[in-house]
């Protein structure tokens, strides 16, 4: 049975890759940059996205795609910021896929958007396997999760363009070895950037904001 | 494609359920109780299991099955406690399944074991879908993950016999509404127990230990 499952999975991933490529081409045609934000549940994706929108919304036309198994909690929070939001409920699926992302693109006025920030389902594993067509992949690893996670969940850390170490404000209350963490991430992903941030206090966010602006400028020249 | 995937998934789950049933019968034959422990990455499963082993190891013969995508970090920690440990590396899969669990049972001397604690892969979604044959399902939701998780990841909270709210020692540093959390869990799972615990300070562990001992006695009469 193992082999059968693997074949099915490869078929699914191959179809997904083709859909992701189509999403990317569609976004490129409209000069829209797509950023896929991933993490475990509760690592602070929504708070980071909120901070980023508030920083840039006068200057960059941002839309958000919210992926959740159930509920519209995060979409409700984001829509209060006055920007376009599409909620995808995956009905049990543990990650967004390129087909779902295509549906989100259908629902957005791409000619009026510079950047789509995608908040993926809270999952450190499956989300890394399914391309959406995004230009950049951003992951958060929160301090309470611990510094050993790159060893246990290597694919996500290998795939990410940026690793944000979130919730640094609670660093004093946890045993988190920043040097060991950076070494482990660099071992998997030598070109990946690591930014420690606290979306609560604002600590470290300037480095993230600078990366975000550069990534958009470098990718689509919209800034 | 959506329908095709669903069919495949149903086939996989149906095969898995048959394997899980066989695991359960095999464990019952040997009067072994299996407890499946699940959570997001870094919620404190290993620390809780370590505490539980140290509490009971003179009285109950415990073995541990460690599920990880990669690494033997947790198995190495547990094996220092002098009890049998089997590490399952899932090679990318986001959860243990009943077939993997059968392999773990093959590797253990079931006649010399009272309880098998299974530490599943860190994942709040897929682990809840795949039965292993366990007699009890225990989940941890750590305070830093936030009180809204039952709304976003309902299946896990619905399936669990016990929900441990872990890392209560850092409660002062997070906005975690315990009443709202309990209400949400009870809405999904009226008979599920909720125990707030800190494996670091020991706070609340007595209630968990009492449940653990009762569960074993009630399930297999081994205590």
Coordinates of N, CA and C in Angstrom, one line a residue, chain B residues 1-221:
Chain B
X1 N -10.7 17.1 -10.0 CA -9.6 16.5 -9.3 C -10.0 16.4 -7.8
X2 N -10.7 17.4 -7.3 CA -11.2 17.3 -5.9 C -11.8 16.0 -5.5
X3 N -12.7 15.5 -6.4 CA -13.4 14.3 -6.0 C -12.5 13.1 -6.0
X4 N -11.6 13.1 -7.0 CA -10.6 12.0 -7.1 C -9.7 11.9 -5.8
X5 N -9.3 13.0 -5.3 CA -8.4 13.1 -4.1 C -9.2 12.5 -2.9
X6 N -10.5 13.0 -2.9 CA -11.3 12.6 -1.8 C -11.5 11.1 -1.7
X7 N -11.7 10.5 -2.9 CA -11.9 9.0 -3.0 C -10.6 8.3 -2.5
X8 N -9.5 8.8 -3.0 CA -8.2 8.2 -2.5 C -8.1 8.3 -1.0
X9 N -8.4 9.5 -0.5 CA -8.3 9.7 0.9 C -9.2 8.7 1.7
X10 N -10.4 8.5 1.2 CA -11.3 7.6 1.9 C -10.8 6.2 1.9
X11 N -10.2 5.8 0.7 CA -9.6 4.5 0.7 C -8.5 4.3 1.7
X12 N -7.7 5.3 1.7 CA -6.5 5.3 2.7 C -7.1 5.2 4.1
X13 N -8.1 6.0 4.4 CA -8.6 6.0 5.8 C -9.3 4.7 6.1
X14 N -9.9 4.1 5.2 CA -10.6 2.8 5.4 C -9.6 1.7 5.7
X15 N -8.5 1.6 4.9 CA -7.4 0.7 5.1 C -6.8 0.9 6.5
X16 N -6.6 2.2 6.8 CA -6.0 2.6 8.1 C -6.8 2.1 9.2
X17 N -8.2 2.3 9.1 CA -9.0 1.9 10.2 C -9.0 0.4 10.5
X18 N -8.9 -0.4 9.4 CA -8.7 -1.8 9.6 C -7.4 -2.2 10.3
X19 N -6.4 -1.5 9.9 CA -5.1 -1.7 10.6 C -5.1 -1.3 12.0
X20 N -5.8 -0.2 12.3 CA -5.9 0.3 13.7 C -6.7 -0.7 14.5
X21 N -7.7 -1.3 14.0 CA -8.5 -2.3 14.7 C -7.6 -3.5 15.1
X22 N -6.8 -3.9 14.1 CA -5.9 -5.0 14.4 C -4.9 -4.7 15.4
X23 N -4.4 -3.5 15.4 CA -3.4 -3.0 16.5 C -4.1 -3.1 17.9
X24 N -5.3 -2.6 17.9 CA -6.1 -2.6 19.2 C -6.3 -4.0 19.7
X25 N -6.7 -4.9 18.8 CA -6.9 -6.3 19.2 C -5.6 -6.9 19.8
X26 N -4.5 -6.6 19.1 CA -3.2 -7.1 19.5 C -2.8 -6.6 20.9
X27 N -3.0 -5.3 21.1 CA -2.7 -4.7 22.4 C -3.6 -5.3 23.5
X28 N -4.9 -5.4 23.2 CA -5.8 -6.0 24.2 C -5.4 -7.4 24.6
X29 N -5.0 -8.2 23.6 CA -4.6 -9.5 23.9 C -3.5 -9.6 24.9
X30 N -2.6 -8.6 24.9 CA -1.5 -8.5 25.8 C -1.8 -7.6 27.0
X31 N -3.0 -7.1 27.1 CA -3.4 -6.2 28.2 C -2.5 -4.9 28.2
X32 N -2.2 -4.4 27.0 CA -1.4 -3.2 26.9 C -2.4 -2.1 26.5
X33 N -2.3 -1.0 27.2 CA -3.1 0.2 26.9 C -2.2 1.2 26.0
X34 N -2.8 1.6 25.0 CA -2.1 2.6 24.1 C -2.7 4.0 24.2
X35 N -1.9 5.0 24.4 CA -2.3 6.4 24.5 C -1.6 7.2 23.4
X36 N -2.4 7.8 22.6 CA -1.9 8.6 21.5 C -1.9 10.1 21.9
X37 N -0.7 10.7 21.9 CA -0.5 12.1 22.4 C -0.2 13.0 21.2
X38 N -1.0 14.0 21.0 CA -1.0 14.8 19.8 C -0.9 16.3 20.2
X39 N -0.3 17.1 19.3 CA -0.3 18.6 19.5 C 0.4 19.2 18.3
X40 N 0.4 20.5 18.2 CA 1.2 21.3 17.3 C 2.7 21.0 17.7
X41 N 3.6 21.4 16.8 CA 5.0 21.3 17.1 C 5.3 22.2 18.4
X42 N 6.1 21.6 19.3 CA 6.6 22.4 20.4 C 5.6 22.8 21.5
X43 N 4.5 22.0 21.6 CA 3.5 22.3 22.6 C 3.9 21.7 23.9
X44 N 4.9 20.8 23.9 CA 5.3 20.2 25.2 C 5.0 18.7 25.4
X45 N 4.8 18.0 24.3 CA 4.5 16.6 24.4 C 5.6 15.8 25.1
X46 N 6.9 16.0 24.7 CA 8.0 15.2 25.2 C 8.2 15.5 26.7
X47 N 8.0 16.8 27.1 CA 8.2 17.1 28.5 C 7.1 16.5 29.3
X48 N 5.9 16.5 28.9 CA 4.8 15.9 29.6 C 5.0 14.4 29.7
X49 N 5.4 13.8 28.6 CA 5.7 12.3 28.7 C 6.8 12.0 29.6
X50 N 7.8 12.8 29.6 CA 9.0 12.6 30.6 C 8.5 12.6 32.0
X51 N 7.7 13.7 32.3 CA 7.1 13.8 33.7 C 6.3 12.6 34.1
X52 N 5.5 12.1 33.1 CA 4.6 11.0 33.4 C 5.4 9.7 33.6
X53 N 6.4 9.5 32.8 CA 7.2 8.3 33.0 C 7.9 8.4 34.4
X54 N 8.5 9.5 34.7 CA 9.1 9.6 36.0 C 8.2 9.4 37.2
X55 N 6.9 9.8 37.0 CA 5.9 9.6 38.1 C 5.6 8.1 38.2
X56 N 5.5 7.4 37.1 CA 4.9 6.1 37.2 C 5.8 4.9 36.9
X57 N 7.1 5.2 36.6 CA 7.9 4.1 36.0 C 8.2 3.0 37.0
X58 N 8.1 3.3 38.3 CA 8.3 2.2 39.3 C 7.1 1.3 39.4
X59 N 6.0 1.8 39.0 CA 4.7 1.2 39.2 C 4.1 0.6 38.0
X60 N 4.3 1.2 36.9 CA 3.7 0.8 35.6 C 4.8 0.6 34.6
X61 N 4.7 -0.5 33.8 CA 5.7 -0.7 32.8 C 5.4 0.1 31.5
X62 N 6.1 1.2 31.3 CA 5.7 2.1 30.2 C 6.7 1.9 29.1
X63 N 6.2 2.0 27.8 CA 7.1 2.1 26.6 C 6.6 3.3 25.9
X64 N 7.5 3.8 25.0 CA 7.2 5.0 24.3 C 7.4 4.8 22.8
X65 N 6.5 5.3 21.9 CA 6.8 5.3 20.5 C 6.8 6.7 20.1
X66 N 8.0 7.1 19.5 CA 8.2 8.5 19.1 C 8.0 8.6 17.6
X67 N 7.1 9.5 17.2 CA 6.9 9.8 15.7 C 7.5 11.1 15.4
X68 N 8.3 11.1 14.4 CA 8.9 12.4 13.9 C 9.1 12.2 12.4
X69 N 9.1 13.3 11.7 CA 9.4 13.3 10.3 C 10.9 13.0 10.1
X70 N 11.7 13.6 10.9 CA 13.1 13.3 10.9 C 13.7 13.5 12.3
X71 N 14.9 13.0 12.5 CA 15.7 13.1 13.7 C 15.2 12.1 14.8
X72 N 16.1 11.9 15.8 CA 15.8 11.0 16.9 C 15.9 11.8 18.2
X73 N 15.7 13.1 18.1 CA 16.0 14.0 19.3 C 15.1 13.5 20.5
X74 N 13.8 13.3 20.3 CA 12.9 13.0 21.4 C 13.2 11.6 21.9
X75 N 13.4 10.6 21.0 CA 13.7 9.3 21.4 C 14.9 9.2 22.2
X76 N 15.9 10.0 21.9 CA 17.2 10.1 22.7 C 16.9 10.5 24.1
X77 N 16.0 11.6 24.2 CA 15.7 12.1 25.5 C 15.0 11.0 26.4
X78 N 14.0 10.3 25.7 CA 13.2 9.4 26.5 C 14.0 8.1 26.8
X79 N 14.9 7.7 26.0 CA 15.7 6.5 26.2 C 16.6 6.7 27.5
X80 N 16.9 7.9 27.8 CA 17.8 8.1 29.0 C 17.0 7.8 30.3
X81 N 15.7 7.7 30.2 CA 14.9 7.4 31.3 C 14.9 5.9 31.6
X82 N 15.5 5.1 30.7 CA 15.6 3.7 31.0 C 14.4 2.9 30.6
X83 N 13.6 3.3 29.7 CA 12.4 2.6 29.3 C 12.5 2.3 27.8
X84 N 11.8 1.3 27.3 CA 11.9 1.0 25.9 C 11.3 2.1 25.0
X85 N 12.0 2.4 24.0 CA 11.6 3.5 23.0 C 11.7 3.0 21.6
X86 N 10.7 3.2 20.8 CA 10.8 3.0 19.4 C 10.6 4.3 18.6
X87 N 11.6 4.6 17.8 CA 11.5 5.8 17.0 C 10.9 5.4 15.6
X88 N 9.8 6.1 15.2 CA 9.4 6.0 13.8 C 9.7 7.3 13.1
X89 N 10.5 7.3 12.1 CA 10.7 8.4 11.2 C 9.7 8.3 10.0
X90 N 8.9 9.3 9.8 CA 7.8 9.1 8.8 C 8.3 9.5 7.4
X91 N 9.5 9.9 7.2 CA 10.1 10.3 5.9 C 9.2 11.3 5.2
X92 N 8.7 12.3 5.9 CA 8.0 13.4 5.3 C 6.5 13.3 5.6
X93 N 6.0 12.2 6.0 CA 4.5 12.1 6.3 C 4.2 12.9 7.5
X94 N 3.0 13.5 7.5 CA 2.7 14.5 8.5 C 2.0 13.9 9.8
X95 N 2.0 12.6 9.8 CA 1.3 12.0 10.9 C 1.7 10.5 11.0
X96 N 1.6 9.9 12.1 CA 1.7 8.4 12.2 C 0.4 7.8 11.6
X97 N 0.6 6.6 11.1 CA -0.6 5.8 10.7 C -0.6 4.4 11.4
X98 N -1.7 3.7 11.2 CA -1.8 2.4 11.9 C -0.8 1.4 11.4
X99 N -0.4 1.5 10.2 CA 0.6 0.6 9.6 C 2.0 0.9 10.3
X100 N 2.4 2.1 10.5 CA 3.6 2.5 11.2 C 3.5 2.0 12.6
X101 N 2.3 2.1 13.2 CA 2.1 1.7 14.6 C 2.3 0.2 14.7
X102 N 1.8 -0.6 13.7 CA 2.0 -2.0 13.7 C 3.5 -2.4 13.8
X103 N 4.3 -1.6 13.0 CA 5.7 -1.8 13.0 C 6.3 -1.6 14.4
X104 N 5.8 -0.5 15.1 CA 6.3 -0.3 16.4 C 5.9 -1.4 17.4
X105 N 4.7 -1.9 17.2 CA 4.3 -3.0 18.1 C 5.2 -4.3 17.9
X106 N 5.6 -4.5 16.6 CA 6.5 -5.6 16.3 C 7.8 -5.5 17.1
X107 N 8.2 -4.2 17.3 CA 9.5 -4.0 17.9 C 9.5 -4.0 19.4
X108 N 8.3 -4.1 20.0 CA 8.3 -4.0 21.4 C 7.9 -5.4 22.0
X109 N 8.4 -5.7 23.2 CA 8.1 -6.9 23.9 C 6.7 -6.7 24.7
X110 N 5.6 -6.9 24.0 CA 4.3 -6.6 24.5 C 4.0 -7.3 25.8
X111 N 4.5 -8.4 26.0 CA 4.2 -9.2 27.3 C 4.9 -8.5 28.5
X112 N 5.8 -7.6 28.3 CA 6.5 -6.9 29.4 C 6.1 -5.5 29.5
X113 N 5.0 -5.1 28.9 CA 4.6 -3.7 28.9 C 3.2 -3.5 29.3
X114 N 2.9 -2.5 30.1 CA 1.5 -2.2 30.5 C 0.9 -1.1 29.7
X115 N 1.7 -0.1 29.3 CA 1.2 1.1 28.6 C 2.2 1.5 27.5
X116 N 1.7 1.8 26.4 CA 2.5 2.5 25.3 C 2.0 3.9 25.1
X117 N 2.9 4.8 25.4 CA 2.6 6.2 25.1 C 3.1 6.6 23.7
X118 N 2.3 7.0 22.9 CA 2.7 7.3 21.5 C 2.8 8.8 21.4
X119 N 4.0 9.4 21.1 CA 4.1 10.8 20.8 C 4.0 11.0 19.3
X120 N 2.9 11.5 18.8 CA 2.7 11.6 17.4 C 3.5 12.8 16.8
X121 N 3.5 12.9 15.5 CA 4.2 14.0 14.8 C 3.5 15.3 15.3
X122 N 4.3 16.4 15.3 CA 3.7 17.7 15.7 C 2.8 18.3 14.6
X123 N 1.5 18.2 14.8 CA 0.6 18.5 13.8 C -0.8 18.5 14.4
X124 N -1.5 19.6 14.3 CA -2.8 19.7 14.9 C -3.9 19.2 14.0
X125 N -3.6 18.8 12.8 CA -4.6 18.5 11.8 C -4.6 17.0 11.5
X126 N -3.6 16.6 10.8 CA -3.6 15.2 10.1 C -3.6 14.1 11.2
X127 N -2.9 14.3 12.3 CA -2.8 13.3 13.3 C -4.1 12.9 13.8
X128 N -5.1 13.8 13.8 CA -6.4 13.5 14.4 C -7.2 12.6 13.4
X129 N -6.8 12.6 12.1 CA -7.6 11.8 11.1 C -7.2 10.4 11.1
X130 N -6.0 10.0 11.5 CA -5.5 8.7 11.3 C -5.4 7.9 12.6
X131 N -6.4 7.0 12.8 CA -6.4 6.2 14.0 C -5.2 5.3 14.1
X132 N -4.7 5.1 15.2 CA -3.6 4.1 15.4 C -4.0 2.8 16.1
X133 N -5.2 2.9 16.6 CA -5.7 1.8 17.5 C -5.7 2.1 19.0
X134 N -5.2 3.3 19.3 CA -5.0 3.7 20.7 C -6.4 3.7 21.5
X135 N -6.2 3.4 22.8 CA -7.4 3.4 23.6 C -7.9 4.8 24.0
X136 N -6.9 5.6 24.1 CA -7.2 7.0 24.5 C -6.4 8.0 23.6
X137 N -7.0 9.1 23.4 CA -6.4 10.2 22.6 C -6.2 11.4 23.5
X138 N -5.0 11.9 23.6 CA -4.7 13.0 24.5 C -4.1 14.1 23.6
X139 N -4.6 15.4 23.8 CA -4.0 16.5 23.0 C -3.5 17.6 23.9
X140 N -2.5 18.2 23.5 CA -2.0 19.4 24.2 C -2.2 20.6 23.3
X141 N -2.7 21.7 24.0 CA -2.7 23.0 23.3 C -2.0 23.9 24.2
X142 N -0.9 24.5 23.8 CA -0.1 25.3 24.6 C -0.6 26.7 24.7
X143 N -0.5 27.4 25.8 CA -1.0 28.7 26.0 C -0.5 29.7 24.9
X144 N 0.8 29.6 24.5 CA 1.2 30.6 23.4 C 0.5 30.4 22.1
X145 N -0.1 29.3 21.8 CA -0.8 29.1 20.6 C -2.1 29.9 20.5
X146 N -2.7 30.2 21.7 CA -3.9 31.0 21.7 C -5.2 30.3 21.9
X147 N -6.2 31.0 22.4 CA -7.4 30.3 22.8 C -8.4 30.1 21.7
X148 N -8.1 30.6 20.5 CA -9.0 30.5 19.4 C -8.9 29.2 18.6
X149 N -8.0 28.3 19.0 CA -7.6 27.2 18.1 C -8.8 26.1 18.0
X150 N -9.7 25.9 18.9 CA -10.8 25.0 18.7 C -11.6 25.4 17.5
X151 N -11.8 26.7 17.3 CA -12.6 27.1 16.1 C -11.9 26.8 14.8
X152 N -10.6 26.9 14.8 CA -9.8 26.7 13.6 C -9.4 25.3 13.3
X153 N -9.3 24.5 14.3 CA -8.9 23.1 14.1 C -9.8 22.2 14.9
X154 N -11.1 22.2 14.5 CA -12.1 21.5 15.3 C -11.9 20.0 15.5
X155 N -11.4 19.3 14.5 CA -11.4 17.8 14.6 C -10.6 17.3 15.8
X156 N -9.4 17.9 15.9 CA -8.6 17.4 17.0 C -9.3 17.6 18.4
X157 N -9.9 18.7 18.6 CA -10.6 19.0 19.9 C -11.8 18.1 20.0
X158 N -12.4 17.7 18.9 CA -13.6 16.8 19.0 C -13.2 15.4 19.3
X159 N -12.0 15.0 18.8 CA -11.6 13.6 19.0 C -10.9 13.3 20.3
X160 N -10.4 14.3 21.0 CA -9.6 14.1 22.2 C -10.4 13.7 23.4
X161 N -9.9 12.7 24.1 CA -10.5 12.3 25.4 C -10.1 13.4 26.5
X162 N -8.9 13.9 26.3 CA -8.4 14.9 27.3 C -7.7 16.0 26.5
X163 N -7.9 17.2 26.9 CA -7.2 18.4 26.3 C -6.4 19.0 27.5
X164 N -5.1 18.9 27.3 CA -4.2 19.5 28.3 C -3.8 20.9 27.8
X165 N -4.1 22.0 28.6 CA -3.7 23.3 28.3 C -2.3 23.4 28.9
X166 N -1.3 23.4 28.0 CA 0.1 23.3 28.5 C 0.8 24.6 28.6
X167 N 1.9 24.7 29.3 CA 2.7 25.9 29.5 C 1.9 27.0 30.2
X168 N 1.1 26.6 31.2 CA 0.4 27.6 32.0 C 1.3 28.5 32.8
X169 N 2.6 28.1 33.0 CA 3.5 29.0 33.7 C 3.7 30.4 32.9
X170 N 3.5 30.4 31.6 CA 3.7 31.6 30.9 C 2.3 32.4 30.6
X171 N 1.3 31.9 31.2 CA 0.0 32.5 31.1 C 0.0 34.1 31.3
X172 N 0.8 34.6 32.2 CA 0.8 36.1 32.4 C 1.3 36.8 31.2
X173 N 2.0 36.2 30.3 CA 2.7 36.9 29.2 C 1.9 36.8 27.9
X174 N 0.7 36.1 28.0 CA -0.1 35.9 26.8 C -1.5 36.3 27.1
X175 N -2.3 36.6 26.0 CA -3.7 36.9 26.2 C -4.5 35.6 25.9
X176 N -4.6 34.8 26.9 CA -5.3 33.5 26.7 C -6.5 33.5 27.6
X177 N -7.7 33.4 27.0 CA -8.9 33.5 27.7 C -9.4 32.0 28.1
X178 N -9.1 31.6 29.3 CA -9.4 30.2 29.6 C -10.9 29.9 29.6
X179 N -11.7 30.8 30.0 CA -13.2 30.6 29.9 C -13.6 30.4 28.5
X180 N -13.2 31.3 27.6 CA -13.6 31.2 26.2 C -13.1 29.9 25.6
X181 N -11.8 29.5 26.0 CA -11.3 28.2 25.4 C -12.1 27.0 25.9
X182 N -12.4 27.0 27.2 CA -13.2 25.9 27.7 C -14.6 25.8 27.1
X183 N -15.2 26.9 26.9 CA -16.5 27.0 26.2 C -16.4 26.4 24.8
X184 N -15.4 26.8 24.1 CA -15.2 26.3 22.7 C -15.0 24.8 22.7
X185 N -14.1 24.3 23.5 CA -13.9 22.9 23.6 C -15.1 22.1 23.9
X186 N -15.8 22.6 25.0 CA -17.0 21.9 25.4 C -18.1 21.9 24.3
X187 N -18.1 22.9 23.5 CA -19.1 23.0 22.4 C -18.8 21.9 21.4
X188 N -17.6 21.5 21.2 CA -17.2 20.5 20.2 C -17.3 19.1 20.8
X189 N -17.0 19.1 22.1 CA -16.7 17.8 22.8 C -17.1 17.8 24.2
X190 N -18.4 17.7 24.5 CA -19.0 17.9 25.8 C -18.3 17.0 26.9
X191 N -17.9 15.8 26.5 CA -17.3 14.8 27.5 C -15.8 15.0 27.7
X192 N -15.2 15.8 26.9 CA -13.7 15.9 26.9 C -13.3 16.6 28.2
X193 N -12.3 16.1 28.8 CA -11.7 16.7 30.1 C -10.7 17.8 29.6
X194 N -10.6 18.9 30.4 CA -9.7 19.9 30.2 C -8.8 20.1 31.5
X195 N -7.5 19.9 31.3 CA -6.6 20.1 32.5 C -5.6 21.1 32.1
X196 N -5.5 22.3 32.8 CA -4.4 23.2 32.7 C -3.2 22.7 33.4
X197 N -2.0 22.6 32.7 CA -0.8 22.1 33.3 C 0.4 22.9 32.9
X198 N 1.4 22.9 33.8 CA 2.7 23.3 33.4 C 3.7 22.2 33.8
X199 N 4.2 21.5 32.7 CA 5.2 20.4 33.0 C 6.5 21.0 33.6
X200 N 6.7 22.3 33.4 CA 7.9 23.0 33.9 C 7.8 23.1 35.4
X201 N 6.7 23.7 35.9 CA 6.6 24.0 37.3 C 5.9 22.8 38.1
X202 N 5.2 22.0 37.3 CA 4.4 20.9 38.0 C 3.0 21.3 38.2
X203 N 2.6 22.5 38.1 CA 1.3 23.0 38.3 C 0.2 22.2 37.5
X204 N -0.7 21.7 38.2 CA -1.9 21.0 37.5 C -1.6 19.5 37.1
X205 N -0.3 19.1 37.3 CA 0.0 17.7 36.9 C -0.7 16.6 37.6
X206 N -1.1 16.9 38.9 CA -1.7 15.8 39.7 C -3.1 15.4 39.1
X207 N -3.8 16.4 38.5 CA -5.1 16.0 37.9 C -4.8 15.1 36.6
X208 N -3.8 15.5 35.9 CA -3.4 14.7 34.7 C -3.0 13.3 35.1
X209 N -2.1 13.2 36.2 CA -1.7 11.9 36.7 C -2.8 11.0 37.1
X210 N -3.8 11.6 37.8 CA -5.0 10.9 38.3 C -5.8 10.3 37.1
X211 N -5.9 11.2 36.1 CA -6.7 10.7 34.9 C -5.9 9.6 34.2
X212 N -4.6 9.7 34.1 CA -3.8 8.7 33.4 C -3.9 7.4 34.1
X213 N -3.8 7.4 35.5 CA -3.9 6.2 36.2 C -5.3 5.5 36.1
X214 N -6.3 6.4 36.2 CA -7.7 5.9 36.0 C -7.9 5.3 34.7
X215 N -7.4 6.0 33.7 CA -7.6 5.6 32.3 C -7.0 4.2 32.1
X216 N -5.8 4.0 32.6 CA -5.2 2.7 32.5 C -5.9 1.6 33.2
X217 N -6.3 1.9 34.5 CA -7.0 1.0 35.3 C -8.4 0.6 34.6
X218 N -9.1 1.6 34.1 CA -10.4 1.4 33.5 C -10.3 0.7 32.2
X219 N -9.2 0.8 31.5 CA -9.1 0.3 30.2 C -8.6 -1.2 30.2
X220 N -7.6 -1.4 31.0 CA -7.0 -2.8 31.0 C -6.8 -3.4 32.4
X221 N -7.1 -2.7 33.4 CA -7.0 -3.3 34.7 C -5.6 -3.6 35.1

